[in-house]
């Protein structure tokens, strides 16, 4: 007899990762790069002053793009765009809105990719895995009872089904003092396939 056990554990996230970008434009590449670097350095200093650890601030992208307009079918150069992106890990979710506000006040002009997660996710996954196995055993017992047969108390084979699906989350705007960031809950799931003798 083969059954599938499923468990989904709802957990309040305790970490937010957010991408913050400084985008600058101008005709002189060196000037645009310098302006961008100065602004990003100012942002990083402001984040450090808020108590964000330096190891929780990581550069994730740096791009230089020439920009063009098209006038009467002719390509006209209109300058350069420099983008510097950092990802910031915020371990105090209640401060997330304030962190974003301070970053914007110091020159961030694009905010994206807000992701909620939990530290020690493996602990929660193991809880879900244990519950999934109990679910599989309960299903096997239900089937055995229906057929009026006995089953072995332990499975002869267990397969952990690994899912690489991203963590799902909900976000609601409920705070008023600063940029509203509300994490909702994330779901950590586990699935096992178990075989029992009967």
XYZ file of N, CA, C and O in Angstrom:
792
model
N 0.851 -1.183 0.000
C 0.000 0.000 0.000
C 0.898 1.248 0.000
O 1.821 1.359 0.805
N 0.638 2.175 -0.926
C 1.428 3.414 -1.008
C 0.509 4.603 -0.780
O -0.544 4.714 -1.420
N 0.902 5.465 0.144
C 0.107 6.658 0.461
C 1.016 7.878 0.457
O 2.240 7.770 0.605
N 0.387 9.033 0.306
C 1.125 10.294 0.319
C 0.702 11.104 1.535
O -0.495 11.291 1.773
N 1.675 11.544 2.286
C 1.415 12.393 3.448
C 1.838 13.821 3.161
O 2.895 14.059 2.570
N 0.980 14.750 3.544
C 1.233 16.171 3.257
C 1.071 16.977 4.541
O 0.170 16.726 5.331
N 1.942 17.954 4.721
C 1.815 18.875 5.850
C 2.248 20.258 5.418
O 3.268 20.420 4.734
N 1.459 21.256 5.770
C 1.800 22.652 5.508
C 1.784 23.414 6.824
O 0.798 23.399 7.546
N 2.889 24.069 7.106
C 3.054 24.789 8.354
C 3.059 26.284 8.058
O 3.881 26.759 7.269
N 2.119 27.028 8.648
C 2.094 28.488 8.473
C 2.975 29.129 9.541
O 2.820 28.855 10.727
N 3.887 29.963 9.086
C 4.878 30.564 9.979
C 4.944 32.062 9.721
O 4.881 32.500 8.569
N 5.063 32.831 10.790
C 5.278 34.268 10.613
C 6.729 34.493 10.231
O 7.641 34.049 10.930
N 6.980 35.155 9.121
C 8.369 35.405 8.723
C 9.062 36.339 9.711
O 8.414 37.164 10.348
N 10.372 36.180 9.836
C 11.125 37.057 10.726
C 12.285 37.746 10.028
O 13.115 38.385 10.660
N 12.342 37.613 8.702
C 13.384 38.276 7.912
C 12.746 38.819 6.630
O 11.922 38.148 6.013
N 13.123 40.035 6.282
C 12.721 40.603 4.985
C 13.990 40.907 4.198
O 14.952 41.446 4.748
N 13.989 40.546 2.928
C 15.051 40.964 2.023
C 14.425 41.890 0.985
O 13.390 41.566 0.402
N 15.064 43.037 0.787
C 14.528 44.021 -0.152
C 15.657 44.541 -1.027
O 16.784 44.723 -0.555
N 15.367 44.729 -2.305
C 16.358 45.283 -3.224
C 16.146 46.782 -3.336
O 15.031 47.249 -3.606
N 17.221 47.530 -3.111
C 17.208 48.993 -3.176
C 18.164 49.422 -4.282
O 19.291 48.935 -4.352
N 17.707 50.350 -5.130
C 18.525 50.750 -6.275
C 18.687 52.263 -6.343
O 17.755 53.015 -6.048
N 19.887 52.670 -6.756
C 20.151 54.066 -7.102
C 20.325 54.105 -8.614
O 21.188 53.421 -9.163
N 19.497 54.886 -9.278
C 19.560 55.040 -10.729
C 19.889 56.498 -11.021
O 19.192 57.407 -10.564
N 20.984 56.727 -11.747
C 21.376 58.097 -12.106
C 21.555 58.182 -13.614
O 21.908 57.200 -14.268
N 21.308 59.379 -14.143
C 21.427 59.610 -15.580
C 22.195 60.888 -15.847
O 22.168 61.816 -15.030
N 22.872 60.932 -16.986
C 23.588 62.139 -17.387
C 24.391 61.893 -18.646
O 24.503 60.760 -19.123
N 24.987 62.961 -19.177
C 25.732 62.863 -20.427
C 27.159 62.359 -20.224
O 27.704 61.681 -21.075
N 27.765 62.696 -19.073
C 29.143 62.284 -18.809
C 29.147 61.010 -17.984
O 28.667 60.997 -16.849
N 29.710 59.944 -18.543
C 29.696 58.664 -17.853
C 30.419 58.739 -16.511
O 29.905 58.265 -15.499
N 31.584 59.350 -16.490
C 32.348 59.418 -15.240
C 31.596 60.215 -14.181
O 31.577 59.854 -13.003
N 30.921 61.273 -14.603
C 30.158 62.091 -13.656
C 28.947 61.324 -13.119
O 28.637 61.368 -11.925
N 28.270 60.587 -14.002
C 27.106 59.803 -13.587
C 27.537 58.693 -12.634
O 26.883 58.437 -11.614
N 28.660 58.037 -12.937
C 29.169 56.986 -12.056
C 29.521 57.541 -10.678
O 29.216 56.937 -9.657
N 30.165 58.703 -10.662
C 30.572 59.297 -9.385
C 29.353 59.694 -8.559
O 29.293 59.455 -7.356
N 28.368 60.299 -9.231
C 27.139 60.695 -8.539
C 26.434 59.468 -7.955
O 25.959 59.473 -6.812
N 26.399 58.394 -8.749
C 25.754 57.167 -8.302
C 26.490 56.590 -7.089
O 25.867 56.206 -6.093
N 27.824 56.538 -7.173
C 28.625 55.989 -6.077
C 28.452 56.809 -4.806
O 28.313 56.259 -3.711
N 28.454 58.140 -4.932
C 28.288 59.018 -3.762
C 26.939 58.768 -3.093
O 26.841 58.685 -1.865
N 25.901 58.662 -3.914
C 24.555 58.442 -3.368
C 24.458 57.089 -2.677
O 23.935 56.975 -1.566
N 24.989 56.038 -3.330
C 24.912 54.710 -2.724
C 25.709 54.645 -1.430
O 25.277 54.024 -0.449
N 26.869 55.294 -1.385
C 27.654 55.332 -0.145
C 26.870 56.015 0.970
O 26.907 55.581 2.126
N 26.154 57.075 0.625
C 25.323 57.783 1.605
C 24.207 56.868 2.119
O 23.912 56.835 3.319
N 23.594 56.108 1.207
C 22.536 55.165 1.591
C 23.087 54.102 2.531
O 22.494 53.806 3.580
N 24.232 53.539 2.176
C 24.818 52.474 3.000
C 25.158 52.999 4.390
O 24.891 52.324 5.397
N 25.712 54.189 4.471
C 26.031 54.772 5.785
C 24.763 54.965 6.614
O 24.744 54.692 7.817
N 23.693 55.408 5.973
C 22.422 55.607 6.682
C 21.878 54.266 7.191
O 21.360 54.187 8.307
N 22.018 53.203 6.380
C 21.550 51.884 6.796
C 22.376 51.356 7.973
O 21.835 50.775 8.911
N 23.676 51.583 7.927
C 24.541 51.157 9.028
C 24.164 51.879 10.317
O 24.134 51.282 11.400
N 23.835 53.173 10.196
C 23.437 53.946 11.377
C 22.110 53.448 11.958
O 21.859 53.603 13.145
N 21.277 52.830 11.110
C 20.013 52.260 11.593
C 20.228 50.923 12.319
O 19.295 50.373 12.886
N 21.447 50.417 12.249
C 21.734 49.150 12.916
C 21.753 47.948 11.996
O 21.851 46.810 12.459
N 21.649 48.178 10.681
C 21.764 47.064 9.731
C 23.237 46.658 9.676
O 24.108 47.488 9.427
N 23.516 45.383 9.916
C 24.898 44.904 9.886
C 25.434 44.937 8.454
O 24.696 44.678 7.497
N 26.728 45.259 8.335
C 27.329 45.368 7.001
C 27.197 44.063 6.204
O 26.994 44.092 4.989
N 27.264 42.917 6.897
C 27.156 41.644 6.175
C 25.744 41.399 5.657
O 25.522 40.488 4.854
N 24.774 42.217 6.083
C 23.402 42.096 5.588
C 23.096 43.087 4.469
O 21.938 43.274 4.102
N 24.151 43.727 3.951
C 24.028 44.629 2.803
C 24.935 44.086 1.702
O 26.139 43.986 1.882
N 24.335 43.710 0.584
C 25.104 43.060 -0.474
C 24.788 43.696 -1.828
O 23.621 43.873 -2.189
N 25.832 44.026 -2.571
C 25.635 44.526 -3.934
C 25.161 43.372 -4.812
O 25.764 42.307 -4.827
N 24.051 43.597 -5.517
C 23.496 42.531 -6.353
C 23.523 42.848 -7.848
O 23.376 41.954 -8.665
N 23.710 44.128 -8.196
C 23.778 44.476 -9.622
C 24.410 45.848 -9.782
O 24.241 46.737 -8.934
N 25.151 45.997 -10.877
C 25.703 47.305 -11.249
C 25.711 47.350 -12.765
O 26.386 46.538 -13.414
N 24.920 48.248 -13.348
C 24.812 48.292 -14.805
C 25.012 49.703 -15.331
O 24.674 50.687 -14.672
N 25.583 49.767 -16.541
C 25.744 51.029 -17.266
C 25.078 50.850 -18.617
O 25.433 49.938 -19.375
N 24.089 51.700 -18.905
C 23.367 51.595 -20.171
C 23.369 52.930 -20.899
O 22.948 53.947 -20.335
N 23.841 52.951 -22.161
C 23.647 54.166 -22.969
C 22.176 54.285 -23.337
O 21.515 53.286 -23.595
N 21.658 55.503 -23.333
C 20.242 55.734 -23.630
C 20.135 56.501 -24.952
O 20.914 57.411 -25.223
N 19.133 56.122 -25.736
C 18.942 56.744 -27.043
C 17.483 57.137 -27.231
O 16.584 56.474 -26.726
N 17.279 58.215 -27.940
C 15.962 58.591 -28.440
C 15.975 58.373 -29.945
O 17.032 58.371 -30.576
N 14.797 58.199 -30.501
C 14.698 58.053 -31.953
C 13.910 59.235 -32.505
O 12.751 59.420 -32.176
N 14.589 60.053 -33.302
C 13.972 61.247 -33.885
C 13.991 61.094 -35.402
O 15.068 60.987 -36.014
N 12.822 61.076 -35.981
C 12.692 60.914 -37.439
C 13.486 59.708 -37.944
O 14.167 59.772 -38.970
N 13.419 58.603 -37.185
C 14.099 57.388 -37.599
C 15.591 57.379 -37.314
O 16.279 56.431 -37.667
N 16.095 58.448 -36.702
C 17.526 58.531 -36.415
C 17.764 58.332 -34.923
O 17.056 58.896 -34.087
N 18.781 57.555 -34.617
C 19.141 57.290 -33.221
C 19.932 58.483 -32.671
O 20.964 58.854 -33.221
N 19.425 59.072 -31.568
C 20.082 60.233 -30.961
C 20.492 59.879 -29.535
O 19.652 59.527 -28.697
N 21.778 59.950 -29.265
C 22.300 59.633 -27.932
C 21.816 60.680 -26.936
O 21.903 61.874 -27.175
N 21.283 60.210 -25.784
C 20.806 61.166 -24.787
C 21.431 60.954 -23.411
O 20.952 61.476 -22.415
N 22.518 60.177 -23.368
C 23.242 60.054 -22.112
C 23.324 58.623 -21.605
O 22.955 57.673 -22.294
N 23.810 58.514 -20.383
C 24.010 57.201 -19.750
C 23.098 57.044 -18.542
O 22.765 58.019 -17.864
N 22.727 55.801 -18.294
C 22.002 55.468 -17.075
C 22.832 54.442 -16.309
O 23.190 53.395 -16.842
N 23.141 54.773 -15.059
C 23.908 53.876 -14.195
C 22.994 53.408 -13.070
O 22.335 54.222 -12.409
N 22.925 52.099 -12.868
C 22.091 51.519 -11.810
C 22.968 50.701 -10.873
O 23.732 49.847 -11.326
N 22.855 50.992 -9.591
C 23.564 50.241 -8.560
C 22.506 49.685 -7.615
O 21.724 50.438 -7.041
N 22.459 48.349 -7.480
C 21.433 47.714 -6.663
C 22.071 46.956 -5.510
O 23.079 46.269 -5.684
N 21.476 47.108 -4.333
C 21.902 46.334 -3.167
C 20.706 45.569 -2.627
O 19.558 45.993 -2.786
N 20.977 44.428 -2.025
C 19.947 43.687 -1.313
C 20.235 43.819 0.177
O 21.366 43.603 0.620
N 19.210 44.209 0.912
C 19.354 44.427 2.350
C 18.512 43.400 3.086
O 17.326 43.229 2.798
N 19.145 42.698 4.024
C 18.428 41.745 4.870
C 18.062 42.459 6.160
O 18.928 42.961 6.880
N 16.768 42.519 6.442
C 16.257 43.220 7.623
C 15.722 42.168 8.590
O 14.758 41.470 8.287
N 16.356 42.066 9.763
C 15.970 41.017 10.708
C 14.921 41.483 11.709
O 14.405 40.679 12.463
N 14.617 42.777 11.719
C 13.535 43.296 12.554
C 12.440 43.779 11.610
O 12.490 44.882 11.080
N 11.429 42.917 11.403
C 10.394 43.212 10.410
C 9.664 44.520 10.720
O 9.278 45.248 9.817
N 9.508 44.824 12.005
C 8.815 46.056 12.380
C 9.544 47.306 11.884
O 8.943 48.374 11.768
N 10.834 47.176 11.592
C 11.622 48.319 11.130
C 11.707 48.421 9.604
O 12.310 49.351 9.086
N 11.108 47.464 8.901
C 11.272 47.408 7.450
C 10.800 48.685 6.758
O 11.487 49.231 5.891
N 9.629 49.176 7.137
C 9.116 50.402 6.520
C 10.037 51.572 6.764
O 10.318 52.367 5.857
N 10.547 51.694 7.984
C 11.464 52.779 8.321
C 12.769 52.662 7.551
O 13.321 53.666 7.079
N 13.272 51.441 7.401
C 14.506 51.229 6.640
C 14.328 51.704 5.204
O 15.186 52.402 4.650
N 13.205 51.341 4.590
C 12.938 51.771 3.214
C 12.818 53.290 3.136
O 13.381 53.929 2.241
N 12.108 53.886 4.102
C 11.946 55.340 4.100
C 13.288 56.051 4.193
O 13.559 57.008 3.460
N 14.138 55.589 5.107
C 15.461 56.212 5.278
C 16.293 56.047 4.011
O 16.987 56.974 3.577
N 16.220 54.869 3.392
C 16.966 54.634 2.156
C 16.507 55.589 1.056
O 17.329 56.179 0.339
N 15.196 55.783 0.942
C 14.659 56.694 -0.072
C 15.071 58.132 0.225
O 15.464 58.898 -0.674
N 15.018 58.527 1.503
C 15.423 59.881 1.888
C 16.890 60.150 1.551
O 17.279 61.286 1.307
N 17.687 59.094 1.499
C 19.114 59.257 1.228
C 19.494 58.996 -0.222
O 20.681 58.975 -0.546
N 18.498 58.793 -1.092
C 18.815 58.734 -2.514
C 18.353 57.508 -3.269
O 18.491 57.454 -4.498
N 17.820 56.504 -2.585
C 17.290 55.337 -3.303
C 16.079 55.794 -4.111
O 15.188 56.458 -3.592
N 16.049 55.454 -5.401
C 14.898 55.851 -6.216
C 14.200 54.668 -6.887
O 13.365 54.846 -7.755
N 14.541 53.447 -6.461
C 13.803 52.276 -6.931
C 13.864 51.197 -5.843
O 14.939 50.866 -5.357
N 12.701 50.684 -5.473
C 12.598 49.630 -4.461
C 11.879 48.453 -5.110
O 10.824 48.633 -5.713
N 12.449 47.248 -4.972
C 11.826 46.094 -5.629
C 12.167 44.815 -4.882
O 12.980 44.797 -3.954
N 11.544 43.731 -5.321
C 11.854 42.379 -4.845
C 11.825 42.251 -3.326
O 12.797 41.816 -2.709
N 10.711 42.617 -2.723
C 10.561 42.407 -1.284
C 10.187 40.942 -1.060
O 9.187 40.467 -1.590
N 11.013 40.228 -0.287
C 10.773 38.812 -0.025
C 10.786 38.560 1.474
O 11.655 39.057 2.183
N 9.824 37.766 1.921
C 9.736 37.398 3.327
C 10.232 35.964 3.494
O 9.940 35.098 2.671
N 10.971 35.721 4.565
C 11.454 34.377 4.842
C 11.641 34.218 6.347
O 11.320 35.118 7.117
N 12.128 33.059 6.727
C 12.406 32.812 8.144
C 13.843 32.330 8.284
O 14.361 31.638 7.418
N 14.458 32.735 9.384
C 15.737 32.143 9.724
C 15.454 30.755 10.288
O 14.373 30.485 10.801
N 16.412 29.879 10.185
C 16.251 28.505 10.674
C 15.049 27.818 10.020
O 14.287 27.120 10.685
N 14.892 28.033 8.727
C 13.778 27.416 8.005
C 13.797 25.895 8.135
O 12.751 25.242 8.165
N 14.998 25.317 8.270
C 15.133 23.869 8.351
C 14.406 23.303 9.574
O 13.859 22.200 9.517
N 14.390 24.062 10.669
C 13.686 23.603 11.880
C 12.201 23.428 11.587
O 11.588 22.416 11.944
N 11.608 24.416 10.914
C 10.188 24.348 10.579
C 9.918 23.255 9.544
O 8.902 22.567 9.601
N 10.845 23.097 8.601
C 10.655 22.065 7.578
C 10.640 20.676 8.220
O 9.835 19.811 7.847
N 11.510 20.449 9.184
C 11.549 19.139 9.849
C 10.253 18.878 10.626
O 9.775 17.744 10.677
N 9.681 19.931 11.205
C 8.379 19.775 11.873
C 7.318 19.368 10.856
O 6.504 18.463 11.104
N 7.329 20.042 9.701
C 6.352 19.721 8.658
C 6.581 18.307 8.125
O 5.625 17.570 7.844
N 7.842 17.908 7.995
C 8.168 16.571 7.503
C 7.636 15.495 8.454
O 7.057 14.491 8.026
N 7.807 15.721 9.762
C 7.297 14.781 10.761
C 5.774 14.669 10.669
O 5.210 13.568 10.694
N 5.115 15.823 10.524
C 3.647 15.811 10.409
C 3.194 15.127 9.123
O 2.153 14.458 9.099
N 3.964 15.278 8.059
C 3.617 14.633 6.789
C 3.668 13.113 6.927
O 2.811 12.399 6.394
N 4.655 12.622 7.649
C 4.750 11.165 7.850
C 3.581 10.665 8.695
O 3.004 9.609 8.412
N 3.210 11.426 9.722
C 2.050 11.044 10.539
C 0.784 11.034 9.688
O -0.083 10.177 9.850
N 0.680 12.015 8.761
C -0.471 12.075 7.863
C -0.507 10.840 6.964
O -1.570 10.246 6.742
N 0.654 10.429 6.466
C 0.718 9.238 5.605
C 0.278 8.001 6.389
O -0.496 7.174 5.876
N 0.734 7.869 7.630
C 0.371 6.709 8.440
C -1.136 6.695 8.724
O -1.787 5.650 8.650
N -1.692 7.883 9.021
C -3.133 7.966 9.290
C -3.941 7.563 8.053
O -4.970 6.870 8.163
N -3.487 7.950 6.885
C -4.175 7.576 5.647
C -4.086 6.065 5.419
O -5.073 5.424 5.015
N -2.897 5.517 5.679
C -2.734 4.070 5.500
C -3.654 3.304 6.458
O -4.287 2.311 6.067
N -3.760 3.779 7.705
C -4.645 3.126 8.675
C -6.108 3.229 8.244
O -6.874 2.272 8.388
N -6.490 4.382 7.715
C -7.865 4.573 7.250
C -8.183 3.585 6.130
O -9.252 2.948 6.122
N -7.265 3.434 5.187
C -7.476 2.489 4.087
C -7.548 1.060 4.614
O -8.401 0.269 4.186
N -6.648 0.721 5.540
C -6.646 -0.632 6.103
C -7.939 -0.909 6.857
O -8.521 -2.001 6.731
N -8.409 0.049 7.645
C -9.664 -0.127 8.383
C -10.834 -0.306 7.430
O -11.738 -1.120 7.673
N -10.836 0.457 6.347
C -11.913 0.344 5.356
C -11.941 -1.046 4.736
O -13.009 -1.608 4.494
N -10.741 -1.572 4.495
C -10.653 -2.909 3.891
C -10.662 -4.014 4.946
O -10.587 -5.191 4.609
N -10.729 -3.628 6.216
C -10.754 -4.564 7.343
C -9.549 -5.508 7.320
O -9.661 -6.726 7.411
N -8.383 -4.878 7.152
C -7.123 -5.623 7.194
C -6.179 -4.905 8.157
O -6.392 -3.740 8.520
N -5.143 -5.567 8.564
C -4.131 -4.953 9.408
C -2.951 -4.503 8.564
O -2.709 -5.035 7.476
N -2.240 -3.516 9.057
C -1.024 -3.087 8.363
C 0.140 -3.142 9.338
O -0.043 -3.077 10.562
N 1.342 -3.237 8.785
C 2.553 -3.216 9.605
C 2.658 -1.844 10.277
O 2.250 -0.826 9.694
N 3.184 -1.799 11.509
C 3.230 -0.517 12.230
C 4.233 0.481 11.658
O 4.162 1.678 11.953
N 5.163 -0.018 10.833
C 6.168 0.880 10.272
C 6.190 0.740 8.750
O 6.039 -0.362 8.226
N 6.412 1.830 8.052
C 6.487 1.739 6.592
C 7.750 0.991 6.160
O 8.774 1.035 6.847
N 7.666 0.317 5.017
C 8.841 -0.376 4.485
C 9.668 0.547 3.591
O 10.825 0.260 3.291
N 9.056 1.653 3.185
C 9.776 2.593 2.331
C 9.172 3.983 2.515
O 7.955 4.135 2.552
N 10.041 4.979 2.637
C 9.598 6.374 2.738
C 10.401 7.195 1.732
O 11.629 7.103 1.699
N 9.694 7.971 0.923
C 10.356 8.851 -0.045
C 9.971 10.289 0.275
O 8.787 10.636 0.303
N 10.978 11.112 0.502
C 10.740 12.543 0.737
C 10.605 13.217 -0.619
O 11.470 13.099 -1.477
N 9.497 13.911 -0.813
C 9.257 14.609 -2.079
C 9.754 16.047 -1.929
O 9.202 16.824 -1.147
N 10.793 16.389 -2.665
C 11.390 17.719 -2.564
C 10.716 18.644 -3.565
O 10.627 18.339 -4.755
N 10.270 19.784 -3.077
C 9.656 20.789 -3.944
C 10.532 22.030 -3.927
O 10.907 22.522 -2.873
N 10.864 22.519 -5.109
C 11.697 23.723 -5.201
C 10.850 24.969 -5.429
O 11.350 25.996 -5.859
N 9.564 24.858 -5.132
C 8.689 26.016 -5.326
C 9.110 27.131 -4.379
O 9.534 26.875 -3.258
N 9.023 28.377 -4.806
C 9.400 29.483 -3.928
C 8.449 29.598 -2.752
O 7.301 29.158 -2.816
N 8.947 30.199 -1.694
C 8.097 30.448 -0.530
C 6.976 31.391 -0.945
O 7.214 32.412 -1.590
N 5.749 31.041 -0.584
C 4.633 31.926 -0.885
C 4.406 32.854 0.296
O 4.673 32.502 1.429
N 3.948 34.035 0.006
C 3.673 34.970 1.083
C 2.568 35.916 0.669
O 2.278 36.085 -0.506
N 1.982 36.532 1.656
C 0.977 37.558 1.416
C 1.510 38.863 1.985
O 2.204 38.863 2.989
N 1.151 39.964 1.373
C 1.562 41.264 1.895
C 0.341 42.168 1.962
O -0.415 42.274 1.009
N 0.156 42.781 3.087
C -0.959 43.703 3.275
C -0.435 45.016 3.818
O 0.480 45.034 4.634
N -1.010 46.107 3.408
C -0.614 47.414 3.910
C -1.491 47.767 5.109
O -2.671 48.012 4.960
N -0.891 47.762 6.302
C -1.676 48.056 7.493
C -1.028 49.096 8.396
O -1.687 49.674 9.229
N 0.271 49.314 8.269
C 0.938 50.266 9.151
C 0.774 51.674 8.590
O 0.618 51.864 7.400
N 0.802 52.666 9.456
C 0.560 54.029 9.006
C 1.767 54.940 9.171
O 1.902 55.929 8.478
N 2.659 54.640 10.105
C 3.728 55.573 10.449
C 4.748 55.731 9.331
O 5.319 56.789 9.159
N 4.992 54.675 8.558
C 5.990 54.745 7.499
C 5.508 53.892 6.337
O 4.348 53.514 6.280
N 6.416 53.609 5.409
C 6.043 52.750 4.300
C 5.436 51.463 4.853
O 6.068 50.777 5.658
N 4.203 51.111 4.457
C 3.551 49.936 5.049
C 4.151 48.633 4.537
O 4.168 48.383 3.346
N 4.640 47.830 5.462
C 5.171 46.514 5.136
C 4.570 45.530 6.131
O 4.847 45.599 7.320
N 3.712 44.653 5.640
C 3.076 43.663 6.517
C 3.328 42.283 5.922
O 2.904 41.995 4.805
N 4.033 41.408 6.638
C 4.470 40.149 6.044
C 3.415 39.068 5.902
O 3.603 38.146 5.128
N 2.318 39.137 6.650
C 1.375 38.030 6.591
C 2.038 36.766 7.102
O 2.764 36.793 8.085
N 1.824 35.654 6.426
C 2.456 34.399 6.815
C 2.998 33.693 5.592
O 2.507 33.886 4.482
N 4.030 32.893 5.813
C 4.549 32.055 4.741
C 4.209 30.611 5.068
O 3.950 30.266 6.220
N 4.183 29.784 4.063
C 3.823 28.376 4.242
C 5.042 27.516 3.932
O 5.645 27.636 2.862
N 5.412 26.681 4.894
C 6.504 25.728 4.700
C 5.870 24.342 4.639
O 5.219 23.911 5.592
N 6.021 23.686 3.514
C 5.341 22.411 3.303
C 6.305 21.248 3.168
O 7.475 21.423 2.828
N 5.795 20.071 3.453
C 6.567 18.838 3.275
C 5.628 17.745 2.766
O 4.457 17.707 3.136
N 6.170 16.879 1.925
C 5.394 15.768 1.369
C 6.243 14.500 1.396
O 7.428 14.544 1.041
N 5.643 13.410 1.833
C 6.334 12.115 1.801
C 5.429 11.077 1.149
O 4.204 11.188 1.190
N 6.065 10.102 0.544
C 5.352 8.945 0.018
C 5.803 7.737 0.842
O 7.015 7.526 0.998
N 4.856 7.011 1.420
C 5.194 5.898 2.301
C 4.513 4.619 1.830
O 3.359 4.655 1.390
N 5.248 3.511 1.910
C 4.699 2.210 1.536
C 4.594 1.327 2.774
O 5.527 1.261 3.574
N 3.427 0.672 2.922
C 3.175 -0.191 4.070
C 2.815 -1.598 3.596
O 2.136 -1.769 2.579
N 3.280 -2.607 4.354
C 2.835 -3.993 4.133
C 1.480 -4.194 4.805
O 1.235 -3.632 5.870
N 0.635 -4.974 4.183
C -0.629 -5.353 4.838
C -0.910 -6.818 4.632
O -0.267 -7.473 3.814
